[in-house]
mmCIF file of C-alpha atoms and ligand atoms in Angstrom:
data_model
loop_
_atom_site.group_PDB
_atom_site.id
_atom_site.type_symbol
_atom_site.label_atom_id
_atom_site.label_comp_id
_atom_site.label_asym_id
_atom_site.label_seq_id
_atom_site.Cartn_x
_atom_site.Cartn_y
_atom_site.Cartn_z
ATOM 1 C CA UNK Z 1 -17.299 29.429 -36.607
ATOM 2 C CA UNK Z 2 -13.706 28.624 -34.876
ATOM 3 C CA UNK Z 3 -12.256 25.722 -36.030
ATOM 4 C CA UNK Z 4 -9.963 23.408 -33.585
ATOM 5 C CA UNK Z 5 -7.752 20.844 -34.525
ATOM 6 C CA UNK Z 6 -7.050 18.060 -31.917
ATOM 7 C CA UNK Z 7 -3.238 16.412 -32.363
ATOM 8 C CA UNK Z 8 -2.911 13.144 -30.733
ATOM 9 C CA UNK Z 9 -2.272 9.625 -30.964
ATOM 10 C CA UNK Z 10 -5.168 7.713 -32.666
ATOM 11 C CA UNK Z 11 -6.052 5.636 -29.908
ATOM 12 C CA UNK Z 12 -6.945 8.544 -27.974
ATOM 13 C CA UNK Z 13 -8.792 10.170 -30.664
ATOM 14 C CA UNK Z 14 -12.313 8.754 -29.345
ATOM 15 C CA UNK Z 15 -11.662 9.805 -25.536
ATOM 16 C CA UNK Z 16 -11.444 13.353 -26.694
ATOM 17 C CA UNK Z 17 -13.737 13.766 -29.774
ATOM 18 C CA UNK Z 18 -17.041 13.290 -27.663
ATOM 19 C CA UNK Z 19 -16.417 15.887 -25.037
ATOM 20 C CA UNK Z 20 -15.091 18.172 -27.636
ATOM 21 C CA UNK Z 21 -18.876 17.645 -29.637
ATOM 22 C CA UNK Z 22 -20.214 18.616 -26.281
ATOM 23 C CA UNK Z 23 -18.956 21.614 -26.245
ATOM 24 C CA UNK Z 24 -21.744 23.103 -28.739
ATOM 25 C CA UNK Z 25 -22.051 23.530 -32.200
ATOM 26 C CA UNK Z 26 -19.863 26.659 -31.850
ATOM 27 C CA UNK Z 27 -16.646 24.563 -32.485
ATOM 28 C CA UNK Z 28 -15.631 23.079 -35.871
ATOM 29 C CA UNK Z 29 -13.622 20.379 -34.412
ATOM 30 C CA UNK Z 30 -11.005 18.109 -36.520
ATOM 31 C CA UNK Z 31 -8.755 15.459 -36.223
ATOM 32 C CA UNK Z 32 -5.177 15.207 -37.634
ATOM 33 C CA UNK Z 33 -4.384 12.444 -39.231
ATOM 34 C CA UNK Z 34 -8.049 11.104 -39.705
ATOM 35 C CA UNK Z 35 -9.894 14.514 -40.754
ATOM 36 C CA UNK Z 36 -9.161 16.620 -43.986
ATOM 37 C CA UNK Z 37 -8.254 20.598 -42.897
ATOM 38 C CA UNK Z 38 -6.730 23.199 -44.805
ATOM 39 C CA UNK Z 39 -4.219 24.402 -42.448
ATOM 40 C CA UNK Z 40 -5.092 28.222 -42.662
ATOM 41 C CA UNK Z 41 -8.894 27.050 -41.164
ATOM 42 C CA UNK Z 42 -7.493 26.141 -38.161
ATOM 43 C CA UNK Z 43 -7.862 28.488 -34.844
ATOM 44 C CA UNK Z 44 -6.800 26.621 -31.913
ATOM 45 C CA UNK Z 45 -4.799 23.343 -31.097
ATOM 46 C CA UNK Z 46 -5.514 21.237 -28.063
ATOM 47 C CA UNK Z 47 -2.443 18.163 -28.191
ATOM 48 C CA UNK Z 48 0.488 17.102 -25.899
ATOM 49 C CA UNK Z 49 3.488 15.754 -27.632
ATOM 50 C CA UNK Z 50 2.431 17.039 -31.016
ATOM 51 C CA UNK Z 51 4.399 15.320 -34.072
ATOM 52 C CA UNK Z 52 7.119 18.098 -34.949
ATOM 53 C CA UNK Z 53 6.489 20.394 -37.376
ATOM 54 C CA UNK Z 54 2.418 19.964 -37.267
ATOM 55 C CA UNK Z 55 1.625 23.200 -35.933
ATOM 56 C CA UNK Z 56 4.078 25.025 -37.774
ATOM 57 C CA UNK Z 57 2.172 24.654 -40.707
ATOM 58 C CA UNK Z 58 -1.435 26.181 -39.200
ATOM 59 C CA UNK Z 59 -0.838 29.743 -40.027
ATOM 60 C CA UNK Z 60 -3.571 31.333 -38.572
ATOM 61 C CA UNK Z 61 -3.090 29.468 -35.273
ATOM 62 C CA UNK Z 62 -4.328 31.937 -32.391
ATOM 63 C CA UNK Z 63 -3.860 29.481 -29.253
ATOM 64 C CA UNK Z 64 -2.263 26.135 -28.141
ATOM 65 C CA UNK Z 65 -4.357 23.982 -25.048
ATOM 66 C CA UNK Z 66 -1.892 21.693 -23.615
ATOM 67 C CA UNK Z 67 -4.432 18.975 -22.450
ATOM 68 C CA UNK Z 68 -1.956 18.047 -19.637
ATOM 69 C CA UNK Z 69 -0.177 20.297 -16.880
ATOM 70 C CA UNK Z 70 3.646 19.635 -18.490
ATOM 71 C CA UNK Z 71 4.000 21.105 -21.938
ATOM 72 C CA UNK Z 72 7.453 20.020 -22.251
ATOM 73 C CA UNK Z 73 6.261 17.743 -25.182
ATOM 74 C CA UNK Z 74 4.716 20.837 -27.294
ATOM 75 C CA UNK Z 75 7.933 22.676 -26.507
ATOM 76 C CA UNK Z 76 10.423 19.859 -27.840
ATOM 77 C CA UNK Z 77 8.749 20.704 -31.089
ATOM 78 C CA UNK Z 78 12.155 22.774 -32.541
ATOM 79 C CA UNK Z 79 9.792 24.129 -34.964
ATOM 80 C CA UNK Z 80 6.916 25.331 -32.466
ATOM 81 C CA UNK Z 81 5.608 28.661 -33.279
ATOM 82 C CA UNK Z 82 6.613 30.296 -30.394
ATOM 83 C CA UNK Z 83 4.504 33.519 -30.375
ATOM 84 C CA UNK Z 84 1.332 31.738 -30.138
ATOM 85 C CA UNK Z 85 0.069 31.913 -26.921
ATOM 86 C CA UNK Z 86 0.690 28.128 -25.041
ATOM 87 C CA UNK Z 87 -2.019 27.368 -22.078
ATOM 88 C CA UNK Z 88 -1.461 24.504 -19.986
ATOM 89 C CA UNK Z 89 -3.989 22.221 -18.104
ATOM 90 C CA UNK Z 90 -4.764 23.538 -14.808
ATOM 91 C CA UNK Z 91 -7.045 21.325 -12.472
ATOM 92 C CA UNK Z 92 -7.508 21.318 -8.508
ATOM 93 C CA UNK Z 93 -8.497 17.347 -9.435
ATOM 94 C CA UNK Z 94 -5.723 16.645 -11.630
ATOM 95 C CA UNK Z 95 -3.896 18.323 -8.412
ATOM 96 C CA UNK Z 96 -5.499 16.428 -5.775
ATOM 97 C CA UNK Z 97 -5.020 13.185 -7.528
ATOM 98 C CA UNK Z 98 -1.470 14.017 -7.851
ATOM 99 C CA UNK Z 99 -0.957 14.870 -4.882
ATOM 100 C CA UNK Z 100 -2.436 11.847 -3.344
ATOM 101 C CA UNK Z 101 -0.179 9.777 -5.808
ATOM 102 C CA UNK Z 102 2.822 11.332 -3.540
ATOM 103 C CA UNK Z 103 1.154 11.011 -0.325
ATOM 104 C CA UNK Z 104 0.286 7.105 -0.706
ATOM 105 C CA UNK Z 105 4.515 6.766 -1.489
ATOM 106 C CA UNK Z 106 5.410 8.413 1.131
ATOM 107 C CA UNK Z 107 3.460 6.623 3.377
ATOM 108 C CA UNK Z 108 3.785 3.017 1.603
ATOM 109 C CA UNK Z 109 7.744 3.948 2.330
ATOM 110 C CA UNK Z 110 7.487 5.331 5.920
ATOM 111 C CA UNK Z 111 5.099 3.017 7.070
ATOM 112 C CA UNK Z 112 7.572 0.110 5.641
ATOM 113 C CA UNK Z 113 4.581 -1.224 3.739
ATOM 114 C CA UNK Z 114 6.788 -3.608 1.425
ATOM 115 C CA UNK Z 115 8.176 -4.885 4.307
ATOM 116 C CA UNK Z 116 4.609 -6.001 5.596
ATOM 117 C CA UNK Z 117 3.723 -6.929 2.186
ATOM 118 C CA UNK Z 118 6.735 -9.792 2.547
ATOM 119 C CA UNK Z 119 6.350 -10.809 5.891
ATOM 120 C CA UNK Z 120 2.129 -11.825 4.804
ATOM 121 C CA UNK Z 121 3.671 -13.834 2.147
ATOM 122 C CA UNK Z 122 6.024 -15.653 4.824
ATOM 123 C CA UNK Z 123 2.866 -15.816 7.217
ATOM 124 C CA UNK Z 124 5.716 -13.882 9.233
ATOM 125 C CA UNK Z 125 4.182 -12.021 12.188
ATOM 126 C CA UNK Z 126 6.987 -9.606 12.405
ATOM 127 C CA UNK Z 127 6.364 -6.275 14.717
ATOM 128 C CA UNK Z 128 8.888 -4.228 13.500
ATOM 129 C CA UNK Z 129 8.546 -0.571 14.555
ATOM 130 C CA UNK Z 130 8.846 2.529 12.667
ATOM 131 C CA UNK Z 131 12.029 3.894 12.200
ATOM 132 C CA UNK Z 132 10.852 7.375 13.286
ATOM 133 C CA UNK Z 133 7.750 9.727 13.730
ATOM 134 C CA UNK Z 134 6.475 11.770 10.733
ATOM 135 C CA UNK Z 135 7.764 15.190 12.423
ATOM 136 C CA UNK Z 136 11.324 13.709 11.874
ATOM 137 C CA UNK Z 137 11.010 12.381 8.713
ATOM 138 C CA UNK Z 138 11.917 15.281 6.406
ATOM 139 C CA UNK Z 139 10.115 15.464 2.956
ATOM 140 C CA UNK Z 140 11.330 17.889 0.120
ATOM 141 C CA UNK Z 141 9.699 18.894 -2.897
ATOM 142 C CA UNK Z 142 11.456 19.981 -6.162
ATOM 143 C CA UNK Z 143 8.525 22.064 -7.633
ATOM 144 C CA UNK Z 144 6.059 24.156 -5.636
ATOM 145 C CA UNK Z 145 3.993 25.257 -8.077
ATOM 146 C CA UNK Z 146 0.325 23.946 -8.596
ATOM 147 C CA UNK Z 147 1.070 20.097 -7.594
ATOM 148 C CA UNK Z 148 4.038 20.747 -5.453
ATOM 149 C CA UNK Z 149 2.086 23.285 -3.017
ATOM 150 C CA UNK Z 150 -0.978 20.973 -2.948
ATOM 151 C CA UNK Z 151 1.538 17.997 -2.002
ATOM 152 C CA UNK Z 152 3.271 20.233 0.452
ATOM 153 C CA UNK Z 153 0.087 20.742 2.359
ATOM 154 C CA UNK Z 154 -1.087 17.577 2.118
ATOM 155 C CA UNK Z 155 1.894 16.217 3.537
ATOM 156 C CA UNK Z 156 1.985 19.275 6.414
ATOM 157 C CA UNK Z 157 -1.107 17.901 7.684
ATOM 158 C CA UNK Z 158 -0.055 14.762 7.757
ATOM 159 C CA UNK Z 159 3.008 15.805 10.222
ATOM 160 C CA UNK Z 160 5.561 15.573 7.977
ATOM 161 C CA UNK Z 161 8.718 18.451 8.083
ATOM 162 C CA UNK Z 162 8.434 19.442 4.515
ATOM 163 C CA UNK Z 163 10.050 21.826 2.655
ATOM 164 C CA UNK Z 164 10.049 22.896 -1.093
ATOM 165 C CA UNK Z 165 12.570 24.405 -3.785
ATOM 166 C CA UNK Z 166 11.752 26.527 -6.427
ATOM 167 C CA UNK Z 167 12.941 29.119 -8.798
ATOM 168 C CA UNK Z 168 11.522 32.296 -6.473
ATOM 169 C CA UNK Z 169 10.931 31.554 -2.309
ATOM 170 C CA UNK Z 170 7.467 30.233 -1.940
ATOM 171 C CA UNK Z 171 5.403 31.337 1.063
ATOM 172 C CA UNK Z 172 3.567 28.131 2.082
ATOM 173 C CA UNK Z 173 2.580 27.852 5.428
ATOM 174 C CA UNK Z 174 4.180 25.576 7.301
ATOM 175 C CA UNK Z 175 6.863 24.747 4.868
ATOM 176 C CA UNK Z 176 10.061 25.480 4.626
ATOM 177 C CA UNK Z 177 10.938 27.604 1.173
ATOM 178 C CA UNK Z 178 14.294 26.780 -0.791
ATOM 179 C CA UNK Z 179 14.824 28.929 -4.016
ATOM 180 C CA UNK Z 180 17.685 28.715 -6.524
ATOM 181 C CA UNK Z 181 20.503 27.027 -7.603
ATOM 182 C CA UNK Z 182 22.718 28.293 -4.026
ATOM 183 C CA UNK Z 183 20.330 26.430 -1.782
ATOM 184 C CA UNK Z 184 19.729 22.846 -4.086
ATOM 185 C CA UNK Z 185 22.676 21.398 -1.567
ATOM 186 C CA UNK Z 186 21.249 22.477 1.758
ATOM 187 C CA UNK Z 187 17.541 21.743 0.237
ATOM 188 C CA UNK Z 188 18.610 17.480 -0.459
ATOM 189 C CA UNK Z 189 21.143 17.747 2.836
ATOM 190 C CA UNK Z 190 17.583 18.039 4.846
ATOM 191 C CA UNK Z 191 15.872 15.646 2.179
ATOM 192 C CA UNK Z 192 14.806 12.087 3.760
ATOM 193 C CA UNK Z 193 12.061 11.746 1.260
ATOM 194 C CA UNK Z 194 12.209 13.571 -2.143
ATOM 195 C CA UNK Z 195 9.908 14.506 -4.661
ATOM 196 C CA UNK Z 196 10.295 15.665 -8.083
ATOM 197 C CA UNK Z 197 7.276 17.656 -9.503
ATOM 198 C CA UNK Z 198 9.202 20.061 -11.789
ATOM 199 C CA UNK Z 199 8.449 20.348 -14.927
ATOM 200 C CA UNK Z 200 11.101 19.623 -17.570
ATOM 201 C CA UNK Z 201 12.731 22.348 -19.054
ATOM 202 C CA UNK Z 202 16.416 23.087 -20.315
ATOM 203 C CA UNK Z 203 17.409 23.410 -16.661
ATOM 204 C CA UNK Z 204 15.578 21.207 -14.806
ATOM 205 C CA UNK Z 205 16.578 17.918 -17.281
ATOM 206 C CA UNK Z 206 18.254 15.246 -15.979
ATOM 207 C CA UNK Z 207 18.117 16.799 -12.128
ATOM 208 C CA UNK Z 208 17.795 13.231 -10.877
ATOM 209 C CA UNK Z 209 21.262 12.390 -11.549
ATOM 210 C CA UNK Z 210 24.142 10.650 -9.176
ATOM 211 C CA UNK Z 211 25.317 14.212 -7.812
ATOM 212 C CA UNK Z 212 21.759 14.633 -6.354
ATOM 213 C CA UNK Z 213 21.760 11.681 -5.314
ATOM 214 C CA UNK Z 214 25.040 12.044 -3.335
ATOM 215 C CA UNK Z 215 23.792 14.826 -1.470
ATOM 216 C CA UNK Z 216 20.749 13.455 -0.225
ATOM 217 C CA UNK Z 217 21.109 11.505 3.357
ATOM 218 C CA UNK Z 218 21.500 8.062 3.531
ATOM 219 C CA UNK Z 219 18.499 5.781 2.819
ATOM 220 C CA UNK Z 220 16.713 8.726 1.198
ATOM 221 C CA UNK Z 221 13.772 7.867 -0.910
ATOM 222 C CA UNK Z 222 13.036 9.177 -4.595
ATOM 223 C CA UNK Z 223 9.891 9.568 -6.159
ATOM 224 C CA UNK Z 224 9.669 11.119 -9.875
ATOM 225 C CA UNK Z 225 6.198 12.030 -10.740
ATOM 226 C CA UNK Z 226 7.206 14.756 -13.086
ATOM 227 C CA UNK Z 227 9.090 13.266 -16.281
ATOM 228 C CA UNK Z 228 10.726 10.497 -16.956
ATOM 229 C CA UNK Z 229 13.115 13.289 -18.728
ATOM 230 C CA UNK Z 230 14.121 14.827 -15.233
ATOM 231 C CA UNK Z 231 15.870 11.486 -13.775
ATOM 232 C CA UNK Z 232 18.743 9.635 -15.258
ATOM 233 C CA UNK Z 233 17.958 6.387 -14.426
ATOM 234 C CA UNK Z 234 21.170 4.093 -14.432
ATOM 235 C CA UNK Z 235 21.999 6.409 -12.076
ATOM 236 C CA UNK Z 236 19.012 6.146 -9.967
ATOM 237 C CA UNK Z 237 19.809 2.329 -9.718
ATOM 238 C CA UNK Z 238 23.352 2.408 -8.589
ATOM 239 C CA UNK Z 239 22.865 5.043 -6.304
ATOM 240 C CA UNK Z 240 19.824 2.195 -4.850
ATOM 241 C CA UNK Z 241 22.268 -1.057 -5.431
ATOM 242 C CA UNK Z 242 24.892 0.467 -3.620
ATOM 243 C CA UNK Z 243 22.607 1.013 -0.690
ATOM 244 C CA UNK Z 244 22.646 4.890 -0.348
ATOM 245 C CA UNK Z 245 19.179 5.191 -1.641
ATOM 246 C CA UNK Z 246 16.456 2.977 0.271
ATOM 247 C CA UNK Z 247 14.216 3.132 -3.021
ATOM 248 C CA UNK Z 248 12.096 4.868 -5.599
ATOM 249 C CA UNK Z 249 8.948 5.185 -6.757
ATOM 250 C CA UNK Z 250 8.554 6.058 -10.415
ATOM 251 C CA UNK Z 251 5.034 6.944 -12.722
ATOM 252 C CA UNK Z 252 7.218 8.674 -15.518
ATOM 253 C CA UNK Z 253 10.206 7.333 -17.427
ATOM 254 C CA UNK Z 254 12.168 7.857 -20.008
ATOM 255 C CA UNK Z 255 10.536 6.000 -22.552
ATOM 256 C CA UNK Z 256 7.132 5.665 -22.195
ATOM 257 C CA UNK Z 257 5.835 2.730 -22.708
ATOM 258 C CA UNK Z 258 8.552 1.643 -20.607
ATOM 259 C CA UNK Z 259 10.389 -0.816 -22.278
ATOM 260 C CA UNK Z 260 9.685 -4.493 -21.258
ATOM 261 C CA UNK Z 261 13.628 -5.021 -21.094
ATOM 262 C CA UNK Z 262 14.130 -2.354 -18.512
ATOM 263 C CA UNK Z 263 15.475 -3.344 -15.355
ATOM 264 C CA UNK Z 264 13.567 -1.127 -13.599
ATOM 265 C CA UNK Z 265 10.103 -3.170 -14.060
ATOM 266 C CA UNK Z 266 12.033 -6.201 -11.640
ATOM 267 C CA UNK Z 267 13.822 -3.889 -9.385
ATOM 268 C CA UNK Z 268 12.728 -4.916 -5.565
ATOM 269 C CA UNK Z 269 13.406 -1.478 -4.517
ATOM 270 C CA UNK Z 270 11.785 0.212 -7.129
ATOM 271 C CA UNK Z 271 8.038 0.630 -7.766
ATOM 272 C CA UNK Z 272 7.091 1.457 -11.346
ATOM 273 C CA UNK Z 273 3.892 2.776 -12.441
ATOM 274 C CA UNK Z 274 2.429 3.629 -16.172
ATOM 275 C CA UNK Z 275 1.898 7.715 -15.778
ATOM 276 C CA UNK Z 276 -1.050 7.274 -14.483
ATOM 277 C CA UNK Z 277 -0.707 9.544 -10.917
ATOM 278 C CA UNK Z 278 -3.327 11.626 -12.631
ATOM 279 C CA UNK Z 279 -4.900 11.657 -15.886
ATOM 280 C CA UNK Z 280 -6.571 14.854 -17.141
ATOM 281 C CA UNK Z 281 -9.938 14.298 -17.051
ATOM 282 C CA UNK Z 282 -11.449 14.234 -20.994
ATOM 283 C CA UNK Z 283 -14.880 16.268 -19.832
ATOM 284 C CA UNK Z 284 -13.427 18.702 -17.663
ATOM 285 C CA UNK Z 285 -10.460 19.501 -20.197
ATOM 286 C CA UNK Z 286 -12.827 19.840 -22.801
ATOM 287 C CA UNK Z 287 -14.914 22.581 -20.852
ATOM 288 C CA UNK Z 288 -11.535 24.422 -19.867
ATOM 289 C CA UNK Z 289 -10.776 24.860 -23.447
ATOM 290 C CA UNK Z 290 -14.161 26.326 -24.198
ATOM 291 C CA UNK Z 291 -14.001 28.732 -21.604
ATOM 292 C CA UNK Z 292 -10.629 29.365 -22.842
ATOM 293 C CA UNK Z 293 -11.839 29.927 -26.242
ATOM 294 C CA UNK Z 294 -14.696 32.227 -24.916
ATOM 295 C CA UNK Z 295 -12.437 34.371 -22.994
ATOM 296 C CA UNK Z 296 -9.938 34.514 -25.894
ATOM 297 C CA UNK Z 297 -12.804 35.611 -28.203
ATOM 298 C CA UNK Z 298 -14.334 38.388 -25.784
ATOM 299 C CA UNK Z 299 -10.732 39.716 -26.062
ATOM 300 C CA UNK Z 300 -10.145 38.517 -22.405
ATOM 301 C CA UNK Z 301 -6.464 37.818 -20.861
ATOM 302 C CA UNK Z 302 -6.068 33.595 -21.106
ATOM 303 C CA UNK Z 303 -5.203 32.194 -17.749
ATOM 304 C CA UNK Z 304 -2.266 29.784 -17.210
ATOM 305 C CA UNK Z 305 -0.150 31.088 -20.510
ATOM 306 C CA UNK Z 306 3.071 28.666 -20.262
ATOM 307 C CA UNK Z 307 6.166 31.451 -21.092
ATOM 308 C CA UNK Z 308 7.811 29.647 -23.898
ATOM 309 C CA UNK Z 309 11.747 30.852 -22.676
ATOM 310 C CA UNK Z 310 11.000 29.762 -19.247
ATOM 311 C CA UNK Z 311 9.851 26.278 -20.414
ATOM 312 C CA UNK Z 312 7.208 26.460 -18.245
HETATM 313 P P1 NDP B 1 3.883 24.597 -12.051
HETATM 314 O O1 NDP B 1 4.329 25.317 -13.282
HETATM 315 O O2 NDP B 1 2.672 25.102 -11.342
HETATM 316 O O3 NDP B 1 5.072 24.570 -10.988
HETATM 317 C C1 NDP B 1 6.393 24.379 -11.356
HETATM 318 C C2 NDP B 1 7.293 24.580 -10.139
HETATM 319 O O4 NDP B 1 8.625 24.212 -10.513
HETATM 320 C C3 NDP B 1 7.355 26.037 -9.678
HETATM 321 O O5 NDP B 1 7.417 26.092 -8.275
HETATM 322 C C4 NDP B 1 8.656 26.535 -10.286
HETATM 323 O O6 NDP B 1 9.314 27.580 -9.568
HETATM 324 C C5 NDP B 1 9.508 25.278 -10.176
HETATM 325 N N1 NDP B 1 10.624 25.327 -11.113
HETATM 326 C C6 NDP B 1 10.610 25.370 -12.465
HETATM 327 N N2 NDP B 1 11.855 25.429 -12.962
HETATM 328 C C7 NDP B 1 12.680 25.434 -11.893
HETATM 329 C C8 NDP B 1 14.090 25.500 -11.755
HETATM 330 N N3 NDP B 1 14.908 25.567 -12.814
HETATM 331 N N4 NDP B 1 14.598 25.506 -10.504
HETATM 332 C C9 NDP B 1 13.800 25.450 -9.428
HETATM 333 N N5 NDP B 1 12.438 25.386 -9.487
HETATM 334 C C10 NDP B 1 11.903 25.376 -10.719
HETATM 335 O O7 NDP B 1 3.690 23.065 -12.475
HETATM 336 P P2 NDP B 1 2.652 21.996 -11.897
HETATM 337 O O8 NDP B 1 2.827 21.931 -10.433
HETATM 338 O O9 NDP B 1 1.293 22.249 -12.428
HETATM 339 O O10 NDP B 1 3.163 20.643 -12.611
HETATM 340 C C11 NDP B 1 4.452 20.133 -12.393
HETATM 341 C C12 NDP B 1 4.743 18.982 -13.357
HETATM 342 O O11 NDP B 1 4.059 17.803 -12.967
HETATM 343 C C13 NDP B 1 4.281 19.177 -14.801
HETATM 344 O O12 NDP B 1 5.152 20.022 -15.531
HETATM 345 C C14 NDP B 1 4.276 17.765 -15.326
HETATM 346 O O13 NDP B 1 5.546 17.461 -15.870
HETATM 347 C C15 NDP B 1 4.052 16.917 -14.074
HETATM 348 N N6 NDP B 1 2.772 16.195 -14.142
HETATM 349 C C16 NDP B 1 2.793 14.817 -14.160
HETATM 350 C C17 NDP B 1 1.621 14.103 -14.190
HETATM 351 C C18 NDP B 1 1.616 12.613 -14.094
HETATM 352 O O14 NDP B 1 0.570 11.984 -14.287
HETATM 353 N N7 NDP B 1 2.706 11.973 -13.774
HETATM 354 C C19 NDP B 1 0.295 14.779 -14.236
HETATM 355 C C20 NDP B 1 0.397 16.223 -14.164
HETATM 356 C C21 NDP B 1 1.596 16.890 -14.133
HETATM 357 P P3 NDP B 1 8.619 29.030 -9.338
HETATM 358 O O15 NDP B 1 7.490 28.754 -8.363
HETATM 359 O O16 NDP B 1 9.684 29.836 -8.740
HETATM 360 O O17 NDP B 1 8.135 29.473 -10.693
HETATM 361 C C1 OXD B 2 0.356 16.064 -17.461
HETATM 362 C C2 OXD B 2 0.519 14.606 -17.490
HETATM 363 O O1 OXD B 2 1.330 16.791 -17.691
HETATM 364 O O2 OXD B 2 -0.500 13.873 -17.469
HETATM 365 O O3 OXD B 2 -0.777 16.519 -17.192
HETATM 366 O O4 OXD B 2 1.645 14.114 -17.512
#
């Protein structure tokens, strides 16, 4: 029997032991830091921002599940074993409901939402047209990958001129394809909305910095979906205080729980949620990592192997 060791913070512990059971008596499953292993018993891994060093230790590790998309927290680990095979979460849910998470800021922020929101609390009746149509309003999209082309679309269909940057061109239909460091500056020069669904690597960290931010138009919006790591947020402020930036909407940070000091809770420009634009679901995750483990065992390629010196 395989046996699987599950590395996260105790308070999850319960949300993922069930579904794990459910997989079938198959699976040993154990828990690190409440069960007992020997470390040479254990097969597979399923975690997110492992405790360095932990799976270093399992020397008979054959495969890592990432139970989210980003595996930027197993890859901090300096001491990760590299050569085991890394597959991350992929989900058309998790997708959708991230993608959705982009398209409700986009259109709180075109359709000047907040605005409404404080003329109701005046009992202001205040008709105040929109500033332009969708087709003008030009949304960009660091990332096309999984979420990004899924947001993309969405977005397309919604009328929006969207375009996307990536490492290689991208051939989504509809939207325009940016690739590579040379065309970052014409990519934010066409950027009225942008949104960052990279996912954070050696390159990609702090990306959200005040040199972006000085290439994007005037009033551009920012929303950071991806990590908090990707966006330097002092930076994100002035660029909003000194009125080149209209706003931002932010579900990652860069501590997390964000801090109750931070300024960015009471910002009025800024809307802050807990990482919650989608949540891999406990059931479904579970089932991906049996099938994983299935294919794995019938000597079967694994699908959606993260390549460790890409980061991603
Ligand atoms: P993918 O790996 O499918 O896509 C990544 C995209 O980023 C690709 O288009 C890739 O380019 C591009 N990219 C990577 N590095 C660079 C670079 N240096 N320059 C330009 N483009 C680059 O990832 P997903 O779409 O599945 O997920 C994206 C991220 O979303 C995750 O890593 C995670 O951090 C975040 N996330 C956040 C959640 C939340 O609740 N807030 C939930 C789920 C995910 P190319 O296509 O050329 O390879
Ligand atoms: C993920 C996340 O990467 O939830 O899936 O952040």
């Amino acid at each position: 029997m395989s046996t699987l060791l599950l590395v996260v913070p105790s308070h999850w512990t319960g949300v993922w032991t069930g579904p794990l059971a459910e997989i079938g008596p198959q699976l040993n499953v154990r828990v690190h830091g409440r069960d007992e292993y020997d470390a040479d018993d254990i097969d597979y891994v399923l975690t997110f921002r492992p405790p360095h060093g932990v799976l270093k230790s399992l020397s008979h590790l054959k495969v890592t599940f990432s139970l989210g998309a980003g595996v930027d927290g197993i890859l901090a680990d300096p001491e990760y074993p590299r050569q085991v095979p890394l597959v991350r979460f992929v989900d058309r849910t998790l997708s959708r409901e991230m993608a959705q998470y982009c398209v409700m800021h986009v259109l709180i922020h075109y359709r000047m939402q907040r605005f409404f929101d404080r003329a109701q609390a005046e009992r202001a009746w205040r008709q105040a047209l929109l500033p332009k149509r969708a087709q003008d309003t030009r949304v960009g999209i660091l990332g096309l990958g999984e979420i990004g082309t899924l947001t993309a679309e969405r977005l397309r269909d919604l009328h929006f001129t969207v375009a996307g940057w990536s490492r290689n061109r991208r051939n989504v239909s509809g939207v325009e394809s940016f690739a590579g460091e040379n065309e970052l500056s014409t990519f934010l020069a066409r950027t009225d909305i942008l949104i960052c669904l990279l996912p954070l690597t050696p390159d990609t960290r702090e990306i959200l910095n005040a040199d972006l931010f000085a290439q994007l138009p005037a009033d551009a919006f920012v929303i950071n979906v991806a990590r908090g790591g990707h966006l330097v947020e002092p930076d994100l402020m002035a660029a909003i205080d000194s009125g080149h930036l209209s706003g931002a909407a932010l579900d990652v940070f860069h501590t997390e729980p964000l801090p109750e000091g931070s300024p960015l809770w009471s910002h009025p420009k800024i809307t802050v949620t807990p990482h919650i634009a989608a949540i891999s679901e406990p059931r479904v995750a579970a089932q991906y990592v049996a099938d994983g483990i299935a294919r794995f065992e019938r000597g079967e390629a694994l699908e959606n192997v993260v390549d460790p010196a890409r980061g991603y």
